[in-house]
Short mmCIF file of C-alpha atoms and ligand atoms in Angstrom, two decimals:
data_model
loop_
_atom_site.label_atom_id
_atom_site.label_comp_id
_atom_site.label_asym_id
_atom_site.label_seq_id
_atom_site.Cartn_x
_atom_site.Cartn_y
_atom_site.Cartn_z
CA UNK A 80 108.12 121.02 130.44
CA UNK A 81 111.17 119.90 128.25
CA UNK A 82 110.89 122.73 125.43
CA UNK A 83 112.95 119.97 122.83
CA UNK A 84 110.82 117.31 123.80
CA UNK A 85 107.33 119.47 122.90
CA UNK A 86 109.02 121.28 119.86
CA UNK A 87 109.03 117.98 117.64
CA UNK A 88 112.84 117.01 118.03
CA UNK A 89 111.97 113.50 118.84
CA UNK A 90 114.86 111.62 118.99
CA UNK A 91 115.74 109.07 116.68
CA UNK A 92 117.39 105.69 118.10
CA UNK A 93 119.57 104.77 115.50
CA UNK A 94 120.81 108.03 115.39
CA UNK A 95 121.72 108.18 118.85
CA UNK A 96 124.68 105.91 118.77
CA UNK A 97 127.81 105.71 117.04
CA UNK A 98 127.23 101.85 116.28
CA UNK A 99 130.46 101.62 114.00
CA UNK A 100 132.35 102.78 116.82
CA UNK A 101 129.92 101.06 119.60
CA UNK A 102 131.39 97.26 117.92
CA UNK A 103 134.92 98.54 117.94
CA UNK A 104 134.76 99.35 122.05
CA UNK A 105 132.46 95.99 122.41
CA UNK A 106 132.79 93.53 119.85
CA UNK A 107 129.78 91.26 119.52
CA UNK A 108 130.25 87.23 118.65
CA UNK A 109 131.71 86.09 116.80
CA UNK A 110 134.43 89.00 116.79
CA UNK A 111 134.89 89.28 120.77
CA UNK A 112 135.85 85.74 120.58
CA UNK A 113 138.74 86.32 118.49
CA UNK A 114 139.92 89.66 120.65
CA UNK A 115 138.93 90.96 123.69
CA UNK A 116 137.84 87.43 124.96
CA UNK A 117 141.41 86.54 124.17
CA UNK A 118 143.50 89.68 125.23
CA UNK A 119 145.81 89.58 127.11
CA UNK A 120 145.94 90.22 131.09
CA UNK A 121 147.80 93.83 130.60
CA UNK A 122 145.82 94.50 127.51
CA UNK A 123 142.57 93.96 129.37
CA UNK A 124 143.80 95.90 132.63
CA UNK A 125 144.58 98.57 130.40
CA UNK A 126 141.51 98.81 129.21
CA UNK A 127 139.16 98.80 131.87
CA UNK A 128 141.33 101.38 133.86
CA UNK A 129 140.59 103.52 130.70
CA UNK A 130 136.71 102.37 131.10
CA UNK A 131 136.84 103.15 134.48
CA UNK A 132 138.43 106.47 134.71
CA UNK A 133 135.55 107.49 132.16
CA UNK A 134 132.60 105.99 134.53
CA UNK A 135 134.07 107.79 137.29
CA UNK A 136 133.97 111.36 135.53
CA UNK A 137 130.00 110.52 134.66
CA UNK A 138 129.35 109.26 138.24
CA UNK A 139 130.48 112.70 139.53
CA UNK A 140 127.88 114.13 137.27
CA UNK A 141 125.14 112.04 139.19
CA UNK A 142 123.73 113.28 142.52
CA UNK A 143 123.12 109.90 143.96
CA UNK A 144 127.00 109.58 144.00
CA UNK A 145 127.65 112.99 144.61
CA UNK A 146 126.03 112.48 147.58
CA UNK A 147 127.25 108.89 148.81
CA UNK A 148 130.81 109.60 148.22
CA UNK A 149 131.47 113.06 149.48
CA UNK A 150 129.82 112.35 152.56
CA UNK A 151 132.61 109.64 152.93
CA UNK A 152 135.17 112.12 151.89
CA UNK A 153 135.80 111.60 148.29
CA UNK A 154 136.67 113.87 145.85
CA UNK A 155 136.87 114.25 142.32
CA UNK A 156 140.02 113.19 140.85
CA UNK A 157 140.66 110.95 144.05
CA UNK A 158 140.53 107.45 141.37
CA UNK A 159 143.49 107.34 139.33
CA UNK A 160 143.45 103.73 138.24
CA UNK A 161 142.41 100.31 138.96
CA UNK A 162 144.79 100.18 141.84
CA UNK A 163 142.15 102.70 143.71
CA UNK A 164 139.06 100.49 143.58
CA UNK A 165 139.00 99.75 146.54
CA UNK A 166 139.04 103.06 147.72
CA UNK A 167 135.47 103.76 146.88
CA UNK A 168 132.63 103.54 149.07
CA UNK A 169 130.77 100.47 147.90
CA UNK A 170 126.87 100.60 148.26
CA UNK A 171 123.85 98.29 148.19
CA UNK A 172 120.60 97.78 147.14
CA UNK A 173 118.97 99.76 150.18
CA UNK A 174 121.11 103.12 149.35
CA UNK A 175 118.81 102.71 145.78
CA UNK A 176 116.48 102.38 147.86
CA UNK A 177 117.04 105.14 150.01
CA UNK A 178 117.42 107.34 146.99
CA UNK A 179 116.11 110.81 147.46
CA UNK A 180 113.95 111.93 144.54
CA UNK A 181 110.88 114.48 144.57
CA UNK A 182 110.20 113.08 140.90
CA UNK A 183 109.58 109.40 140.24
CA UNK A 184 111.02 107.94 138.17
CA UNK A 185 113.74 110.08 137.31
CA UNK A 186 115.52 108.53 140.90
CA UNK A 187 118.72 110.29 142.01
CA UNK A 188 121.20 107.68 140.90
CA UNK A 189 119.96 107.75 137.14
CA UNK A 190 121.28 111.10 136.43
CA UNK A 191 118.96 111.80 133.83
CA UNK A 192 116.66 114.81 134.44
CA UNK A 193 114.03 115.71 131.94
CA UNK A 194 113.21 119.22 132.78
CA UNK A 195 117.69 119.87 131.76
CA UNK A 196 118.61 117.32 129.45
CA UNK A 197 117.83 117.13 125.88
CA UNK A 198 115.52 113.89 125.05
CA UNK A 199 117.13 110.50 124.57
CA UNK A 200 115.06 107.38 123.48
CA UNK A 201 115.09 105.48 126.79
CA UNK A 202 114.13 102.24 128.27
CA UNK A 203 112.70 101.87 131.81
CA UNK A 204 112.95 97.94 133.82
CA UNK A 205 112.53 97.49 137.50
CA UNK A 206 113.58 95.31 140.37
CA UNK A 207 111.44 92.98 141.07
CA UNK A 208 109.92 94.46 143.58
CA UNK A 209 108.22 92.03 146.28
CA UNK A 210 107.44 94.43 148.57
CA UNK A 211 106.25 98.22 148.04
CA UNK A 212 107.14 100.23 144.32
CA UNK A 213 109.90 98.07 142.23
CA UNK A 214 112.62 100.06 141.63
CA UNK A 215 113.23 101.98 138.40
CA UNK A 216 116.06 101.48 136.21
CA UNK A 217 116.38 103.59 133.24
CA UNK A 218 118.86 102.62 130.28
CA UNK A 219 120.47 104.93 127.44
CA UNK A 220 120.66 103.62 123.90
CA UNK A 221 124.42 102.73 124.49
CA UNK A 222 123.90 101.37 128.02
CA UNK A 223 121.70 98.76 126.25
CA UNK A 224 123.02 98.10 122.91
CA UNK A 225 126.02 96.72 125.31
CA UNK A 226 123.81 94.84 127.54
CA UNK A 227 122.31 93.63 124.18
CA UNK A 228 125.96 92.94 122.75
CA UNK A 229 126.70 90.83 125.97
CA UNK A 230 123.70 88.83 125.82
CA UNK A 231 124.37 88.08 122.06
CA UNK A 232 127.72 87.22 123.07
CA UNK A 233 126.93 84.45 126.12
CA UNK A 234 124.39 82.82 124.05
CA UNK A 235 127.00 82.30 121.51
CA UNK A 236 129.10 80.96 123.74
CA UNK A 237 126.27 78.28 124.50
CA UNK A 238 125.85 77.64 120.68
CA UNK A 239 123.19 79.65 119.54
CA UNK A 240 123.45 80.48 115.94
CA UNK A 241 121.29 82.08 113.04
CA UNK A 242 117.50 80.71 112.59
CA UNK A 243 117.87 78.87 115.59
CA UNK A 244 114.54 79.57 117.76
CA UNK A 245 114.97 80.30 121.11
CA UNK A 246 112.09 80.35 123.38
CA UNK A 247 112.21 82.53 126.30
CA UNK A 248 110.01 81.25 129.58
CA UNK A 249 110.75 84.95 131.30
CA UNK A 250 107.94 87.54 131.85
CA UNK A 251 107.83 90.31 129.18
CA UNK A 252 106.79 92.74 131.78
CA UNK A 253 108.78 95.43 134.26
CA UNK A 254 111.88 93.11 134.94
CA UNK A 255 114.88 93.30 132.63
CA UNK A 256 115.16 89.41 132.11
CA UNK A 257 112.91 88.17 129.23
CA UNK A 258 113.19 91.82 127.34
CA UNK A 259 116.54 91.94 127.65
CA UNK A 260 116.81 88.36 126.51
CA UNK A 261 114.80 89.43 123.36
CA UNK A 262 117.02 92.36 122.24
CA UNK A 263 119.77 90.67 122.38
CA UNK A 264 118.78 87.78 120.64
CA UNK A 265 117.26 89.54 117.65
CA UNK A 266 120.01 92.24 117.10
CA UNK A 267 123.11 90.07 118.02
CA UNK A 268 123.05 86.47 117.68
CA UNK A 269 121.00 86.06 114.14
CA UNK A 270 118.76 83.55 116.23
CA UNK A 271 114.74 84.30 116.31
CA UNK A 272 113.48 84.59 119.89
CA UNK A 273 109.83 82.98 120.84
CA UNK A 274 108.85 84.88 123.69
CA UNK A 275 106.20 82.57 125.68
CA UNK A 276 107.59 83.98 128.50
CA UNK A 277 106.64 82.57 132.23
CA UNK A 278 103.53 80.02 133.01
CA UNK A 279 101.14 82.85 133.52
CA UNK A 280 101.32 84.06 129.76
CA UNK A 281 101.36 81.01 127.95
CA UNK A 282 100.70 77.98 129.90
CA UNK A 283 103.10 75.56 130.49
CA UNK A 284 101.11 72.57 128.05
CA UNK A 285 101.24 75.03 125.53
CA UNK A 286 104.73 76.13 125.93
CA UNK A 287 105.59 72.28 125.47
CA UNK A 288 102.98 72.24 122.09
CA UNK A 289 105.68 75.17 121.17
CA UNK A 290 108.44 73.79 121.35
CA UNK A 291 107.44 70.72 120.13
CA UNK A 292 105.87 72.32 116.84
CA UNK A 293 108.59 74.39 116.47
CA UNK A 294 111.36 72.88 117.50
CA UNK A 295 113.70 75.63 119.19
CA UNK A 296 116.67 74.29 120.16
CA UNK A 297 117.17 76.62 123.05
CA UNK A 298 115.16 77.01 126.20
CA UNK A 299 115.68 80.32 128.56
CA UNK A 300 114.17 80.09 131.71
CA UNK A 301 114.91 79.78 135.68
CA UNK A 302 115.62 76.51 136.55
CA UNK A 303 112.88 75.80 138.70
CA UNK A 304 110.61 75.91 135.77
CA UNK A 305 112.21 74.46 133.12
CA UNK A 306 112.22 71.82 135.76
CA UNK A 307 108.52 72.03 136.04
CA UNK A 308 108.24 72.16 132.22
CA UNK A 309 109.89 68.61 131.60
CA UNK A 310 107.94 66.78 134.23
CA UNK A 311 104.74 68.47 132.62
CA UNK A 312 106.21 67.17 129.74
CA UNK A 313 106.68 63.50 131.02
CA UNK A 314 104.41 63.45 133.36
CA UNK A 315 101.00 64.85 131.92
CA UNK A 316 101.54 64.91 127.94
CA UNK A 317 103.69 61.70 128.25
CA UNK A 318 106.34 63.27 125.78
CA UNK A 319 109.93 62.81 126.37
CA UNK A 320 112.07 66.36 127.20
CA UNK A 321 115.17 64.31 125.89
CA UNK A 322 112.76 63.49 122.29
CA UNK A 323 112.38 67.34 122.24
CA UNK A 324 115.16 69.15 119.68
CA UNK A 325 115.97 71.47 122.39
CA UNK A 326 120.21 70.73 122.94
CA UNK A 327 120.70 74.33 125.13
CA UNK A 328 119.05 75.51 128.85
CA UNK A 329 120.19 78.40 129.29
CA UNK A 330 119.65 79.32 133.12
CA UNK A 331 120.50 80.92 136.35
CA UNK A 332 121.34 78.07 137.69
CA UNK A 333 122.70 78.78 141.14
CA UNK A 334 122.98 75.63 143.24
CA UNK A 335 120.22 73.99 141.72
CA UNK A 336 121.41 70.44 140.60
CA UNK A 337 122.84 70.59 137.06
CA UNK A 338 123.03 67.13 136.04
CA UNK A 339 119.10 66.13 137.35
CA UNK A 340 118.06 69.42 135.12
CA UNK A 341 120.53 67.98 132.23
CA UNK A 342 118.94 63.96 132.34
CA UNK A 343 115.76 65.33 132.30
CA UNK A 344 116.34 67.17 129.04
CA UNK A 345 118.28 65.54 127.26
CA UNK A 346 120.45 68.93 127.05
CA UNK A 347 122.99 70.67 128.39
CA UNK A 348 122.60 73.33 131.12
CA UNK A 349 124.65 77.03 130.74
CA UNK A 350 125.17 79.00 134.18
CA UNK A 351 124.61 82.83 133.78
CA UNK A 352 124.69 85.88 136.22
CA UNK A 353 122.98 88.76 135.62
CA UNK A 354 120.86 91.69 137.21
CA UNK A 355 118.12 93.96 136.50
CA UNK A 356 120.91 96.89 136.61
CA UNK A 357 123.73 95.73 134.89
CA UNK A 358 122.44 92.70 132.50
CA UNK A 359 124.56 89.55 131.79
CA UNK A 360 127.51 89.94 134.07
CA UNK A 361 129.13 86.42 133.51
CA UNK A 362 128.28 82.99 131.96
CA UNK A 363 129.37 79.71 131.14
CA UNK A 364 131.40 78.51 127.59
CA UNK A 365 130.73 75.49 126.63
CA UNK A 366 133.24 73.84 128.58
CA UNK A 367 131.09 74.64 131.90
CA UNK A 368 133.73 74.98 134.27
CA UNK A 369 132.47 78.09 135.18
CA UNK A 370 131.41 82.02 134.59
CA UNK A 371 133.89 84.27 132.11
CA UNK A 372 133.10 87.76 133.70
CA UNK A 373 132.66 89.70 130.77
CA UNK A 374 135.70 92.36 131.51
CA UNK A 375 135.65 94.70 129.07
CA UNK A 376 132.18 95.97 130.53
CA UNK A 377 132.42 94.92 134.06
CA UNK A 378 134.81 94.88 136.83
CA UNK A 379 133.51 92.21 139.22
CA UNK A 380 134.87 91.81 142.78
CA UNK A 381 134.87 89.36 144.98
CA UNK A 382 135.10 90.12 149.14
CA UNK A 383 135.05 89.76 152.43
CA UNK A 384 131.23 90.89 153.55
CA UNK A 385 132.57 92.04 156.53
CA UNK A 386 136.09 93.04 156.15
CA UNK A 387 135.48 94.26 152.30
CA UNK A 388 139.11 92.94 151.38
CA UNK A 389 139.24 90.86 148.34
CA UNK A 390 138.84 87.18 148.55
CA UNK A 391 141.49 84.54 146.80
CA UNK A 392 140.61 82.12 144.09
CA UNK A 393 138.29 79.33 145.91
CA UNK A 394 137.44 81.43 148.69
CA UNK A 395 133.77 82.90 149.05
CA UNK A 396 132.61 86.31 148.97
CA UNK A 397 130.18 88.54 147.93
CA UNK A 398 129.53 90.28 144.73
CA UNK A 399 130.69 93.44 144.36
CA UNK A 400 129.84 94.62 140.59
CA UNK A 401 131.73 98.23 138.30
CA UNK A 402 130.32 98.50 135.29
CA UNK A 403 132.38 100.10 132.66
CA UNK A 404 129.73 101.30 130.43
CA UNK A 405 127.10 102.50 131.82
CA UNK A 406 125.68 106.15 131.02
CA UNK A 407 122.51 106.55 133.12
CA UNK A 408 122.72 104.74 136.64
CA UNK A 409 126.46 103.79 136.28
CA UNK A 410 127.33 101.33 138.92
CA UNK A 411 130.26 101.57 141.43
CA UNK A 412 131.44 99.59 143.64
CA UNK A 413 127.43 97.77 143.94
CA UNK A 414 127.20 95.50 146.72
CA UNK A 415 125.16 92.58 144.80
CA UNK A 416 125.10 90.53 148.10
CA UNK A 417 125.20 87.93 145.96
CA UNK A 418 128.04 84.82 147.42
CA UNK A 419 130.48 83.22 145.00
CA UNK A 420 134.38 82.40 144.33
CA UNK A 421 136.70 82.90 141.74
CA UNK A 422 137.11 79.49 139.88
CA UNK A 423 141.44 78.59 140.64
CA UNK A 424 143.26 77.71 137.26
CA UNK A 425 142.53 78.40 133.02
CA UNK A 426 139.55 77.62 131.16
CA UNK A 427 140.00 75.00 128.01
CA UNK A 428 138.23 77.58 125.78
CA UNK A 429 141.66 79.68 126.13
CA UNK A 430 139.81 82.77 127.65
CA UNK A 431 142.32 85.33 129.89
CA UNK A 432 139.02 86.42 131.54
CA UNK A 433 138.46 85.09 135.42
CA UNK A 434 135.77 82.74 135.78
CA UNK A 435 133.30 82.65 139.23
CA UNK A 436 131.88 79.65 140.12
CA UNK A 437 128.73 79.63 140.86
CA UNK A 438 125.96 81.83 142.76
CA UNK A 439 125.81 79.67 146.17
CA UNK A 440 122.73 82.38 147.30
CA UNK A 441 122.16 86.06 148.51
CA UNK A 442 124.06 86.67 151.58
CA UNK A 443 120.94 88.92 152.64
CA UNK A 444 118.87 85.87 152.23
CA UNK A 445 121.01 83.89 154.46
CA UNK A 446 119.01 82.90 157.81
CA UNK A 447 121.22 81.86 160.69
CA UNK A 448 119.75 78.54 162.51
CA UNK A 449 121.12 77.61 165.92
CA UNK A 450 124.16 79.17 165.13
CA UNK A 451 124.47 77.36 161.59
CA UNK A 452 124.47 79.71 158.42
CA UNK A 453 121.49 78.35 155.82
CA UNK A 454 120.85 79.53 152.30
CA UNK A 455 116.96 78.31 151.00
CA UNK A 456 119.26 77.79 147.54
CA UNK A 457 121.13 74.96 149.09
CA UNK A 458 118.36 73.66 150.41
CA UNK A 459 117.48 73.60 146.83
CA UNK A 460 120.74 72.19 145.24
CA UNK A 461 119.72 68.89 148.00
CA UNK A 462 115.90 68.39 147.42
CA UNK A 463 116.48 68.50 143.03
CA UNK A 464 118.95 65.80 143.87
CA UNK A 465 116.75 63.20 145.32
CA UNK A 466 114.43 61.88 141.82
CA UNK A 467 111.57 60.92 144.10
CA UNK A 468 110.64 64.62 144.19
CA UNK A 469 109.88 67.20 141.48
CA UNK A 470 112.40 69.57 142.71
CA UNK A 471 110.31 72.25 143.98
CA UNK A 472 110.58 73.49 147.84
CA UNK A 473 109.72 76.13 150.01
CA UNK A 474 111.05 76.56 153.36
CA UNK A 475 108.74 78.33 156.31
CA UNK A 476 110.69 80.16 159.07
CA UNK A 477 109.01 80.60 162.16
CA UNK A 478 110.10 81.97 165.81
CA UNK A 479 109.21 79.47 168.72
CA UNK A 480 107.59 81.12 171.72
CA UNK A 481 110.99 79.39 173.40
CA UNK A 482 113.07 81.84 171.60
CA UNK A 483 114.30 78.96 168.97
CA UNK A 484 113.89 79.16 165.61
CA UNK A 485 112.61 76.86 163.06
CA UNK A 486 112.45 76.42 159.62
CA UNK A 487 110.20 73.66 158.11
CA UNK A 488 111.35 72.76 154.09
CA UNK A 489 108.16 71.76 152.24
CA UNK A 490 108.91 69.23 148.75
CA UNK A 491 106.39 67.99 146.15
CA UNK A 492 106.27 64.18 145.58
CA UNK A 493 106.77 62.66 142.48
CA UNK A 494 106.94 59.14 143.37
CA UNK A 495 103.13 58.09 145.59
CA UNK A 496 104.88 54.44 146.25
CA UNK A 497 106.97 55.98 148.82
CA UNK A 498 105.49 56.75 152.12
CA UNK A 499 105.82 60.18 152.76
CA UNK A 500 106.84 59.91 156.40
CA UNK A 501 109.56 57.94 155.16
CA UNK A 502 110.57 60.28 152.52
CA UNK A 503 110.21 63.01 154.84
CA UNK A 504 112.68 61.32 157.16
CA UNK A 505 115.26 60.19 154.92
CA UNK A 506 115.19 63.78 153.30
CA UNK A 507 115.42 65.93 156.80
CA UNK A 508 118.84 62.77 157.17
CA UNK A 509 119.94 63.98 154.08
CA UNK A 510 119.57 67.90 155.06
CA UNK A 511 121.62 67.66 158.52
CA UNK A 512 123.93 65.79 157.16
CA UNK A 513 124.92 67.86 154.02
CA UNK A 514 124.11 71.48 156.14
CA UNK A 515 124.62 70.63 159.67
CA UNK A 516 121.38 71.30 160.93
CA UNK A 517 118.32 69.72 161.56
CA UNK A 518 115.23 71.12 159.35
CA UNK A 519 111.71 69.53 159.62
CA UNK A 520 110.29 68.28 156.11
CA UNK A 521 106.86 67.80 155.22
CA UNK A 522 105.90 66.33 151.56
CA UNK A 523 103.04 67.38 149.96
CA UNK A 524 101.48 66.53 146.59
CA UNK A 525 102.44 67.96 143.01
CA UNK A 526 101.33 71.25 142.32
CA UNK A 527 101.12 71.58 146.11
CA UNK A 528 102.88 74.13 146.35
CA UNK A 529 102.68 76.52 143.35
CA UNK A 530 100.28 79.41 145.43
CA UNK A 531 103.51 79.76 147.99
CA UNK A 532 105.99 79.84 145.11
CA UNK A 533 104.26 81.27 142.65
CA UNK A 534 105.51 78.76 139.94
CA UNK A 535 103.08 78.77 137.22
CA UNK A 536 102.41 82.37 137.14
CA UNK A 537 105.67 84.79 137.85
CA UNK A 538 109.55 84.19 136.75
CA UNK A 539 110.40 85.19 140.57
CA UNK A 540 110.07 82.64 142.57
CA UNK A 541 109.61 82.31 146.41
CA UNK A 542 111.57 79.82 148.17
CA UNK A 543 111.96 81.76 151.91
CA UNK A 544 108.49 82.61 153.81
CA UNK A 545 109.38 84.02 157.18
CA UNK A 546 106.93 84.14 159.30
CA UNK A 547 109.22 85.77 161.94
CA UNK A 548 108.51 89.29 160.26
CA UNK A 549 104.86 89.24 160.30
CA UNK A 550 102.84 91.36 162.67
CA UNK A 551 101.70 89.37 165.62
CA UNK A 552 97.88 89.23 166.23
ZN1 ZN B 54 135.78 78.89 129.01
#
């Protein structure tokens, strides 16, 4: 037992942090805006070789890394700058995974140990977790206050300003999403956050009753169901999304199709890219040509999955993420498996830092069809683009007893005048043409197919079944 933690020196959070000096290292908005959003490229360099030198000395204080990097045959002392990156081991998700520990939750790669260290006030979110324990995350007062100084600063890049309400459709629960999205609203963007959070806390019809009451210009959510959200708008309570006040959707938008989600509101849509681990990574300005990685916290690669070398502007890779900041569960070199590109040329917002594009999918969720490489999120991007359906999908993977494998993409109607043979045909046309490979479609009804996705009641939503891994018999 922690002797400091039973004696009554219960830390205090705001006496934890240094906040004075906290805003000099990471300027919220408006102040990053003028500097370090503005610096320039040897400024910035400088800076997060600094950053980086410093996460490296507290990563060699953490056994997970201990462990990962001097069985590769690192060494202290063996990163001397940005230039060495690449040098490091990278790792994934399944090495977290993997992570010895006899003492859940206090996981090897978090580096906090409460039977050594002296009490901190301390945060824990998860993974989301579809399958077996979700996997812990714990965060230090400074490791959020930055995530919370990032998210403050993205939503200010997509206008939010004092009293503004912004209502968050993301579970309050064990994922980092809608909490995170809380903090940073209320301590760094003077806005007021209405936390409704997904369909399963307050139901969609009421969510719409919110907003309309209270008119919050800003709507966080995934796409999927903000999409769901404006046809239950239009379709059920016969109110207009584009009536609504909201102006903002602030999303992970991925493929999904920007300007359907856009007409339908009335409003424009803001990419982001985040994690559970890490927070806000990257967003959008206004000018939407594009995700400014925010560099002064992160150091976000883009490479080769296979060869690991660095990809050029317009070329796709996968996500590998640094964080610069971190003090429990710093991460080095993470393997997000997550595909995008560096956007090629400037930004007209007059940023120096590099944009990515978009997220195209997860490379792990990638399922290779007679020889043809198919993300479910593309699949996606194709059925929100045809108005006749509602946007939502699911596509079943099964193995054929001939070996073959197919995968069957199931869509919810919108439009009954249409018969949905004909649909189905023009839409499985539409697939091969735009992916190269035939899929079969079946349509079903609205609402159809919310207990496969889970919709209406989580934020994480299921678009890949695969029945190939189930247990025969
Ligand atoms: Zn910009």
């Amino acid at each position: 037992m922690n002797q400091d933690a039973t004696a009554g020196n219960i830390p205090r959070y705001y006496q934890s942090l240094d906040f004075e000096a906290l805003w000099r290292d990471y300027p919220p908005a408006p102040d990053y805006f003028e500097g370090t959003y503005r610096m320039s490229r040897d400024a910035l360099r400088a800076m997060q070789e600094q950053r980086l030198l410093r996460q490296m000395e507290r990563a060699w204080q953490i056994p997970f890394y201990r462990r990962h990097w001097s069985a590769r045959g690192m060494q202290p002392g063996d990163i001397r700058g940005l230039d060495d990156l690449a040098k490091i081991p990278p790792f994934s998700v399944h090495d977290l995974r993997d992570s010895v520990t006899s003492n859940p939750p206090w996981v090897d790669y978090i580096g906090i140990d409460p039977a050594e260290h002296a009490p901190l006030p301390l945060i824990l979110q998860t993974s989301g977790g579809t399958t077996g324990l979700p996997r812990p995350m714990i965060f230090s007062p400074r490791d959020r206050e930055v995530m919370n100084i990032v998210t403050g600063r993205r939503l200010y890049m997509q206008g939010v300003r004092p009293f503004d309400l912004v209502q968050v459709a993301l579970s309050m629960g064990l994922t980092n999403g809608g909490v995170l999205a809380r903090e940073g609203i209320w301590k760094y963007t003077g806005a007021v956050p209405v936390m409704t959070g997904s369909g399963a806390q307050t139901p969609t019809r009421r969510q719409i009753e919110l907003l309309q009451a209270w008119k919050a210009k800003f709507l966080i959510g995934f796409p999927a169901y903000l999409r769901h959200m404006g046809l239950v708008a239009r379709e059920e309570l016969k109110i207009d999304p584009r009536e609504l006040p909201v102006k903002g959707l602030i999303v992970h938008l991925g493929v999904d199709d920007r300007a359907s989600l856009e007409e339908l509101w009335g409003a424009d849509a803001y990419d982001t890219y985040g994690c559970n681990e890490c927070g806000t990574m990257a967003a959008e300005c206004s000018h939407k040509r594009g995700m400014h990685v925010f560099e002064d916290a992160f150091v976000l690669e883009v490479n080769d999955p296979d060869t690991l070398q660095p990809k050029q502007a317009g070329e796709r890779g996968v996500v590998f993420i640094t964080t610069l900041f971190k003090y429990a569960a710093p991460m080095i070199r993470y393997n997000m498996n997550d595909v995008t590109s560096f956007a090629a040329g400037e930004c007209a917002c007059g940023s120096t830092h590099p944009r990515i594009t978009k997220i195209y999918g997860r490379s792990d969720n990638m399922v290779k069809l007679r020889g043809v490489n198919v993300f479910p999120e593309a699949i996606g991007a194709i059925v929100s683009e045809d108005r006749r359906l509602n946007g939502e999908y699911v596509c079943v993977l099964e193995g054929a007893d001939s070996g073959n494998e197919t995968m069957t993409v199931l869509v919810e109607t919108l439009d009954q005048s249409v018969p949905s043979d004909m649909l189905a045909a023009e839409l499985a046309d539409r697939l091969k043409e735009a992916l190269g490979v035939r899929l079969r479609v079946e349509t079903v009804a609205r609402g159809g197919l919310d207990h496969l996705t889970g919709l209406s009641a989580t934020s994480k939503i299921k678009r890949l079944i695969d029945k190939r891994r189930l247990p025969s018999g």
